[in-house]
Amino acid sequence: MKAARYYDRGDIRIEDIAEPTVQPGTVGIDVAYCGICGTDLHEYLDGPIFVPPAGHPHPVSGESAPVTLGHEMSGVVYAVGEGVEDLKPGDRVVVEPYILRPEVDTGPDNSAYHLSPDMNFIGLAGHGGGLAEKIVVERRWVHPVGDIPLDEAALIEPLSVAYHAFERSGAKAGDFALVGGAGPIGLLTCAVLKAMDVEVAVTELSRLRRQKALDAGVADHVIDPAVSDVAAEVRRLTDGRGADVAFEATSVNVVLDTLFDAVRPGAVITVISIWGKPASLDMQKLVLKEVDLRGTIAYVNSHPKAIGLVREGRVDLKPFITRTIGLDALVSEGFDTLIHHNETAVKILVDPRS
């Protein structure tokens, strides 16, 4: 089968590899769509980060580069292994793409399995990936999505990132939130916040992405930082108070600085983005405002809640899909577009079979 293989920074190859084998307790999935994630771009530009470098295998997966990329995937079950009785061929599913030590409790009462030692991700540290025609995944990480269209379902994984960030922030109905960046994660964070009755402003340089936030109905206010003082505009919108919560979704230092200026004293800033290099922080702003700066990584028991938001009609994922490409065009039409012309796209999906 065809697969996108990550060898090293700037080196991704489309290759023919063996199809995976369905084992007891696992689910075989024909991949329908896989999104290109900002994390994939960081691996391409700055990595390896999550990908174990060649010769340094991950302690759980046992794999190192080259590995198959892709962790934002949807597909259709084609086979189930012995012991899997609650899924069947033909079921539409998505993957919660974790690689964890086998002894980690991943039950519904554990809110920290995503923080366990050696945590990594399918499609980054091994165990196959969604940028391939097929994948085999442990049953625990497979979530049925019912009648959600498979292209939209490929956004459940980043929507789960947004949902977990919302939970980490402590935002509640009636709050005013400022989202820094209207890329895929920023826009999906806006979507979750709106679903939870939070007033949302987003700051973004790209005209297309600002318009997408408005057209999709996920932002009440859009701010172009090239022409407006973001902090002043937020204070105007909040009667001088400032934002109650803010979300950093760009890994751009000036955006983080802007959020500190725009939030009220005692606010929470949640950092969602993956940073390829160290950031600088004006500690005096954090101290004098008593700002609570929080990190968030991925999700924890978030997929069922994210799926519920879509199935209930509270979040519409379709507006965020701007293009679908074939696997052979992954770098030339996918990565290159998102790196050099990201103002023209939001979420690019890959159909591994085309």
Short mmCIF file of C-alpha atoms in Angstrom, two decimals:
data_model
loop_
_atom_site.label_atom_id
_atom_site.label_comp_id
_atom_site.label_asym_id
_atom_site.label_seq_id
_atom_site.Cartn_x
_atom_site.Cartn_y
_atom_site.Cartn_z
CA MET A 1 0.00 0.00 0.00
CA LYS A 2 1.03 3.64 -0.43
CA ALA A 3 2.15 5.60 2.62
CA ALA A 4 3.82 8.91 3.45
CA ARG A 5 7.05 8.16 5.27
CA TYR A 6 8.93 10.69 7.39
CA TYR A 7 12.69 10.23 7.24
CA ASP A 8 14.00 13.50 8.65
CA ARG A 9 13.50 17.24 8.57
CA GLY A 10 12.42 18.20 5.06
CA ASP A 11 12.43 14.57 3.92
CA ILE A 12 9.02 12.92 3.40
CA ARG A 13 8.67 10.18 0.79
CA ILE A 14 5.64 8.45 -0.71
CA GLU A 15 6.51 4.76 -0.68
CA ASP A 16 4.98 1.30 -1.06
CA ILE A 17 4.98 -0.59 2.24
CA ALA A 18 3.39 -3.81 3.50
CA GLU A 19 -0.22 -3.68 4.66
CA PRO A 20 -0.64 -4.02 8.44
CA THR A 21 -1.97 -7.22 10.01
CA VAL A 22 -5.08 -7.28 12.18
CA GLN A 23 -4.19 -8.85 15.54
CA PRO A 24 -6.38 -9.82 18.52
CA GLY A 25 -7.83 -6.74 20.18
CA THR A 26 -7.22 -4.49 17.16
CA VAL A 27 -9.29 -2.92 14.40
CA GLY A 28 -8.36 -2.71 10.72
CA ILE A 29 -9.39 0.58 9.13
CA ASP A 30 -9.49 1.63 5.49
CA VAL A 31 -8.41 5.25 5.78
CA ALA A 32 -10.83 7.63 4.06
CA TYR A 33 -9.25 11.00 4.87
CA CYS A 34 -6.35 12.31 6.92
CA GLY A 35 -5.80 15.95 7.78
CA ILE A 36 -2.44 17.70 7.60
CA CYS A 37 -1.75 18.96 11.12
CA GLY A 38 0.39 21.84 12.29
CA THR A 39 2.42 19.25 14.20
CA ASP A 40 3.22 17.54 10.90
CA LEU A 41 4.43 20.87 9.55
CA HIS A 42 6.64 21.38 12.62
CA GLU A 43 8.16 17.93 12.07
CA TYR A 44 8.86 18.82 8.45
CA LEU A 45 10.35 22.23 9.21
CA ASP A 46 11.94 21.84 12.65
CA GLY A 47 11.87 18.13 13.50
CA PRO A 48 12.25 15.50 14.46
CA ILE A 49 10.21 16.52 17.52
CA PHE A 50 7.71 13.77 18.28
CA VAL A 51 9.18 11.46 15.61
CA PRO A 52 11.97 9.31 17.10
CA PRO A 53 15.13 10.01 15.09
CA ALA A 54 16.62 7.18 13.06
CA GLY A 55 18.48 4.80 15.34
CA HIS A 56 16.69 6.02 18.49
CA PRO A 57 13.51 3.92 18.75
CA HIS A 58 10.59 5.06 20.85
CA PRO A 59 10.47 3.06 24.12
CA VAL A 60 6.86 1.97 23.58
CA SER A 61 6.47 1.60 19.81
CA GLY A 62 10.02 0.38 19.27
CA GLU A 63 10.11 2.37 16.04
CA SER A 64 12.24 5.22 14.75
CA ALA A 65 12.36 7.15 11.49
CA PRO A 66 11.28 6.39 8.88
CA VAL A 67 7.70 6.25 10.18
CA THR A 68 4.32 6.66 8.51
CA LEU A 69 2.83 10.10 9.16
CA GLY A 70 -0.75 11.15 9.86
CA HIS A 71 -2.84 11.28 13.03
CA GLU A 72 -6.04 13.17 12.01
CA MET A 73 -7.80 10.29 10.33
CA SER A 74 -11.23 8.91 9.57
CA GLY A 75 -12.12 5.66 7.89
CA VAL A 76 -14.21 2.53 7.62
CA VAL A 77 -13.62 -0.67 9.57
CA TYR A 78 -12.66 -3.55 7.24
CA ALA A 79 -11.84 -6.19 9.87
CA VAL A 80 -11.78 -6.70 13.63
CA GLY A 81 -9.45 -8.86 15.63
CA GLU A 82 -10.37 -11.58 18.07
CA GLY A 83 -12.03 -10.14 21.18
CA VAL A 84 -13.44 -7.04 19.48
CA GLU A 85 -17.20 -7.43 19.65
CA ASP A 86 -18.58 -3.88 19.64
CA LEU A 87 -17.34 -2.84 16.18
CA LYS A 88 -17.92 -4.48 12.81
CA PRO A 89 -16.82 -4.07 9.20
CA GLY A 90 -18.54 -1.07 7.63
CA ASP A 91 -18.55 1.06 10.79
CA ARG A 92 -17.37 4.64 10.33
CA VAL A 93 -14.69 5.53 12.86
CA VAL A 94 -11.98 7.94 13.90
CA VAL A 95 -8.81 7.30 15.85
CA GLU A 96 -7.61 8.78 19.14
CA PRO A 97 -3.98 8.39 18.12
CA TYR A 98 -2.12 7.66 21.32
CA ILE A 99 0.91 5.50 21.94
CA LEU A 100 1.12 4.81 25.69
CA ARG A 101 2.77 2.31 27.94
CA PRO A 102 0.55 -0.78 28.23
CA GLU A 103 0.16 -0.40 31.99
CA VAL A 104 -1.35 3.10 31.78
CA ASP A 105 -4.99 3.32 32.88
CA THR A 106 -6.88 4.85 29.98
CA GLY A 107 -10.33 4.50 31.51
CA PRO A 108 -12.95 7.23 31.77
CA ASP A 109 -11.94 8.17 35.32
CA ASN A 110 -8.30 8.87 34.48
CA SER A 111 -7.94 12.51 33.45
CA ALA A 112 -4.16 12.32 33.03
CA TYR A 113 -3.33 9.36 30.79
CA HIS A 114 -2.19 11.84 28.13
CA LEU A 115 0.51 13.04 30.54
CA SER A 116 1.96 9.59 31.25
CA PRO A 117 5.70 8.92 30.71
CA ASP A 118 6.76 8.23 27.12
CA MET A 119 3.41 9.39 25.71
CA ASN A 120 3.49 9.83 21.97
CA PHE A 121 1.20 9.58 18.96
CA ILE A 122 0.26 7.13 16.24
CA GLY A 123 1.41 8.70 12.99
CA LEU A 124 4.41 10.33 14.65
CA ALA A 125 6.16 7.72 16.80
CA GLY A 126 5.07 4.66 14.86
CA HIS A 127 2.15 2.19 14.86
CA GLY A 128 1.26 3.23 11.31
CA GLY A 129 -0.42 6.47 10.34
CA GLY A 130 -3.38 8.00 8.58
CA LEU A 131 -1.34 9.07 5.55
CA ALA A 132 -1.57 5.51 4.27
CA GLU A 133 -4.28 3.39 2.72
CA LYS A 134 -4.83 1.20 5.80
CA ILE A 135 -4.06 1.24 9.49
CA VAL A 136 -4.52 -1.21 12.36
CA VAL A 137 -5.28 0.29 15.77
CA GLU A 138 -5.94 -1.05 19.26
CA ARG A 139 -9.67 -1.12 19.97
CA ARG A 140 -9.34 1.40 22.85
CA TRP A 141 -8.34 4.15 20.46
CA VAL A 142 -11.11 3.67 17.89
CA HIS A 143 -14.28 5.80 18.18
CA PRO A 144 -17.41 5.24 16.08
CA VAL A 145 -18.88 8.41 14.56
CA GLY A 146 -22.20 7.17 13.21
CA ASP A 147 -23.45 9.15 10.24
CA ILE A 148 -20.92 12.01 10.40
CA PRO A 149 -19.51 12.37 6.84
CA LEU A 150 -16.02 10.92 6.70
CA ASP A 151 -14.37 14.10 5.41
CA GLU A 152 -15.80 16.04 8.35
CA ALA A 153 -14.96 13.19 10.73
CA ALA A 154 -11.27 13.66 9.89
CA LEU A 155 -11.53 16.92 11.89
CA ILE A 156 -12.72 15.17 15.06
CA GLU A 157 -9.12 14.77 16.25
CA PRO A 158 -8.28 18.51 16.08
CA LEU A 159 -11.75 19.30 17.44
CA SER A 160 -10.86 17.12 20.43
CA VAL A 161 -7.70 19.20 20.88
CA ALA A 162 -9.90 22.31 20.94
CA TYR A 163 -12.36 20.73 23.37
CA HIS A 164 -9.58 19.79 25.79
CA ALA A 165 -8.15 23.32 25.55
CA PHE A 166 -11.60 24.68 26.40
CA GLU A 167 -11.76 22.42 29.45
CA ARG A 168 -8.23 23.39 30.52
CA SER A 169 -9.09 27.09 30.29
CA GLY A 170 -12.04 26.94 32.66
CA ALA A 171 -14.05 29.13 30.27
CA LYS A 172 -17.77 29.28 30.95
CA ALA A 173 -20.92 30.65 29.37
CA GLY A 174 -20.91 34.45 29.34
CA ASP A 175 -17.12 34.80 29.34
CA PHE A 176 -15.28 36.83 26.70
CA ALA A 177 -12.55 34.83 24.96
CA LEU A 178 -9.76 36.03 22.67
CA VAL A 179 -8.29 33.42 20.34
CA GLY A 180 -4.88 34.17 18.89
CA GLY A 181 -4.80 32.71 15.39
CA ALA A 182 -7.54 31.47 13.05
CA GLY A 183 -5.77 28.43 11.69
CA PRO A 184 -7.47 25.05 12.06
CA ILE A 185 -6.97 24.73 15.82
CA GLY A 186 -7.84 28.37 16.45
CA LEU A 187 -11.03 28.15 14.42
CA LEU A 188 -12.07 24.87 16.03
CA THR A 189 -11.39 26.38 19.46
CA CYS A 190 -13.68 29.25 18.46
CA ALA A 191 -16.30 26.67 17.42
CA VAL A 192 -16.19 24.90 20.78
CA LEU A 193 -16.33 28.19 22.67
CA LYS A 194 -19.37 29.34 20.69
CA ALA A 195 -21.05 25.99 21.32
CA MET A 196 -20.52 26.67 25.03
CA ASP A 197 -22.07 30.18 24.83
CA VAL A 198 -18.80 32.08 25.18
CA GLU A 199 -18.39 35.43 23.37
CA VAL A 200 -15.48 35.01 20.96
CA ALA A 201 -13.02 37.39 19.35
CA VAL A 202 -10.21 36.14 17.13
CA THR A 203 -7.11 37.97 15.95
CA GLU A 204 -5.67 36.86 12.61
CA LEU A 205 -3.59 38.39 9.80
CA SER A 206 -5.11 36.32 6.99
CA ARG A 207 -8.17 37.90 5.42
CA LEU A 208 -9.41 34.47 4.24
CA ARG A 209 -9.19 33.01 7.73
CA ARG A 210 -10.83 36.03 9.35
CA GLN A 211 -13.67 35.72 6.86
CA LYS A 212 -13.89 31.98 7.50
CA ALA A 213 -14.41 32.67 11.21
CA LEU A 214 -17.30 34.99 10.37
CA ASP A 215 -18.83 32.83 7.65
CA ALA A 216 -18.72 29.75 9.85
CA GLY A 217 -20.35 31.66 12.69
CA VAL A 218 -17.66 30.76 15.21
CA ALA A 219 -16.52 34.29 16.08
CA ASP A 220 -18.46 37.35 17.20
CA HIS A 221 -15.55 39.68 16.43
CA VAL A 222 -12.53 39.40 14.11
CA ILE A 223 -9.51 41.66 14.51
CA ASP A 224 -6.79 42.31 11.96
CA PRO A 225 -3.63 42.95 14.02
CA ALA A 226 -2.04 44.70 11.03
CA VAL A 227 -4.52 47.57 11.26
CA SER A 228 -5.87 47.47 14.84
CA ASP A 229 -4.43 47.53 18.34
CA VAL A 230 -5.77 44.15 19.46
CA ALA A 231 -5.60 44.85 23.19
CA ALA A 232 -7.31 48.22 22.79
CA GLU A 233 -10.05 46.67 20.65
CA VAL A 234 -10.67 43.91 23.19
CA ARG A 235 -10.92 46.47 25.98
CA ARG A 236 -13.40 48.43 23.87
CA LEU A 237 -15.50 45.31 23.36
CA THR A 238 -15.45 44.47 27.06
CA ASP A 239 -16.13 47.92 28.54
CA GLY A 240 -12.48 48.33 29.47
CA ARG A 241 -12.18 45.03 31.31
CA GLY A 242 -10.18 42.81 28.95
CA ALA A 243 -10.71 39.18 27.94
CA ASP A 244 -11.57 36.61 30.62
CA VAL A 245 -9.74 33.83 28.79
CA ALA A 246 -7.37 33.67 25.85
CA PHE A 247 -5.96 30.91 23.65
CA GLU A 248 -2.61 30.93 21.85
CA ALA A 249 -2.89 28.88 18.65
CA THR A 250 -0.02 30.08 16.44
CA SER A 251 3.34 29.39 18.16
CA VAL A 252 4.21 33.01 17.28
CA ASN A 253 5.74 35.00 20.11
CA VAL A 254 4.12 38.32 19.24
CA VAL A 255 0.70 36.68 19.46
CA LEU A 256 1.44 35.42 22.97
CA ASP A 257 2.62 38.91 23.94
CA THR A 258 -0.60 40.37 22.55
CA LEU A 259 -2.73 38.01 24.63
CA PHE A 260 -1.01 39.16 27.82
CA ASP A 261 -1.85 42.75 26.91
CA ALA A 262 -5.47 41.96 26.03
CA VAL A 263 -6.60 39.87 29.01
CA ARG A 264 -8.00 41.24 32.25
CA PRO A 265 -6.17 40.83 35.58
CA GLY A 266 -6.64 37.30 36.87
CA ALA A 267 -7.38 35.91 33.40
CA VAL A 268 -6.34 32.52 32.04
CA ILE A 269 -4.19 32.14 28.92
CA THR A 270 -4.09 28.63 27.47
CA VAL A 271 -1.30 27.72 25.06
CA ILE A 272 -2.46 25.13 22.53
CA SER A 273 0.18 25.32 19.81
CA ILE A 274 3.31 23.19 19.51
CA TRP A 275 6.44 25.35 19.58
CA GLY A 276 9.45 24.40 17.52
CA LYS A 277 11.76 26.67 19.50
CA PRO A 278 11.83 28.41 22.91
CA ALA A 279 9.60 31.44 23.44
CA SER A 280 10.25 34.62 25.39
CA LEU A 281 7.86 35.77 28.09
CA ASP A 282 7.48 39.12 29.81
CA MET A 283 7.25 37.78 33.35
CA GLN A 284 6.30 41.19 34.71
CA LYS A 285 3.03 41.09 32.79
CA LEU A 286 2.27 37.64 34.16
CA VAL A 287 3.09 38.73 37.72
CA LEU A 288 1.42 42.16 37.82
CA LYS A 289 -1.80 40.89 36.25
CA GLU A 290 -1.75 37.58 38.16
CA VAL A 291 -2.34 35.82 34.85
CA ASP A 292 -2.72 32.06 34.92
CA LEU A 293 -0.70 30.65 32.00
CA ARG A 294 -1.65 27.06 31.17
CA GLY A 295 -0.37 24.51 28.71
CA THR A 296 -2.53 21.93 27.01
CA ILE A 297 -1.53 18.86 25.05
CA ALA A 298 -3.87 16.88 22.84
CA TYR A 299 -6.91 15.43 24.64
CA VAL A 300 -8.02 13.09 27.40
CA ASN A 301 -11.35 11.29 27.05
CA SER A 302 -12.30 14.20 24.75
CA HIS A 303 -13.22 12.37 21.54
CA PRO A 304 -16.70 11.22 22.64
CA LYS A 305 -17.55 14.76 23.74
CA ALA A 306 -16.25 16.25 20.48
CA ILE A 307 -18.20 13.69 18.45
CA GLY A 308 -21.29 14.57 20.49
CA LEU A 309 -20.97 18.27 19.65
CA VAL A 310 -20.97 17.44 15.94
CA ARG A 311 -23.77 14.88 16.05
CA GLU A 312 -25.93 17.28 18.07
CA GLY A 313 -25.41 20.00 15.46
CA ARG A 314 -23.62 22.33 17.86
CA VAL A 315 -20.42 22.34 15.79
CA ASP A 316 -20.34 22.29 11.98
CA LEU A 317 -17.00 21.04 10.65
CA LYS A 318 -17.65 21.32 6.92
CA PRO A 319 -16.74 25.03 6.54
CA PHE A 320 -13.17 24.38 7.67
CA ILE A 321 -12.30 21.91 4.89
CA THR A 322 -10.76 23.98 2.13
CA ARG A 323 -9.20 21.32 -0.08
CA THR A 324 -8.74 17.57 -0.60
CA ILE A 325 -5.62 16.22 -2.32
CA GLY A 326 -4.09 12.85 -3.16
CA LEU A 327 -1.20 11.30 -1.30
CA ASP A 328 1.28 11.96 -4.10
CA ALA A 329 0.59 15.70 -3.75
CA LEU A 330 1.18 15.71 0.02
CA VAL A 331 4.30 17.90 -0.07
CA SER A 332 3.83 19.85 -3.30
CA GLU A 333 0.17 20.82 -2.77
CA GLY A 334 -0.28 20.19 0.94
CA PHE A 335 2.79 21.05 3.01
CA ASP A 336 4.04 23.73 0.61
CA THR A 337 0.65 25.45 0.60
CA LEU A 338 0.35 25.44 4.39
CA ILE A 339 3.93 26.60 4.88
CA HIS A 340 4.21 29.24 2.16
CA HIS A 341 0.60 30.23 1.47
CA ASN A 342 -1.24 29.38 4.68
CA GLU A 343 -3.47 32.42 4.24
CA THR A 344 -5.18 30.54 1.39
CA ALA A 345 -6.20 27.40 3.28
CA VAL A 346 -7.57 26.18 6.59
CA LYS A 347 -7.71 22.37 6.67
CA ILE A 348 -6.27 20.35 3.80
CA LEU A 349 -7.38 16.72 3.76
CA VAL A 350 -5.54 13.88 2.08
CA ASP A 351 -7.33 10.96 0.42
CA PRO A 352 -4.65 8.24 0.60
CA ARG A 353 -6.27 6.22 -2.19
CA SER A 354 -6.34 8.96 -4.81
#
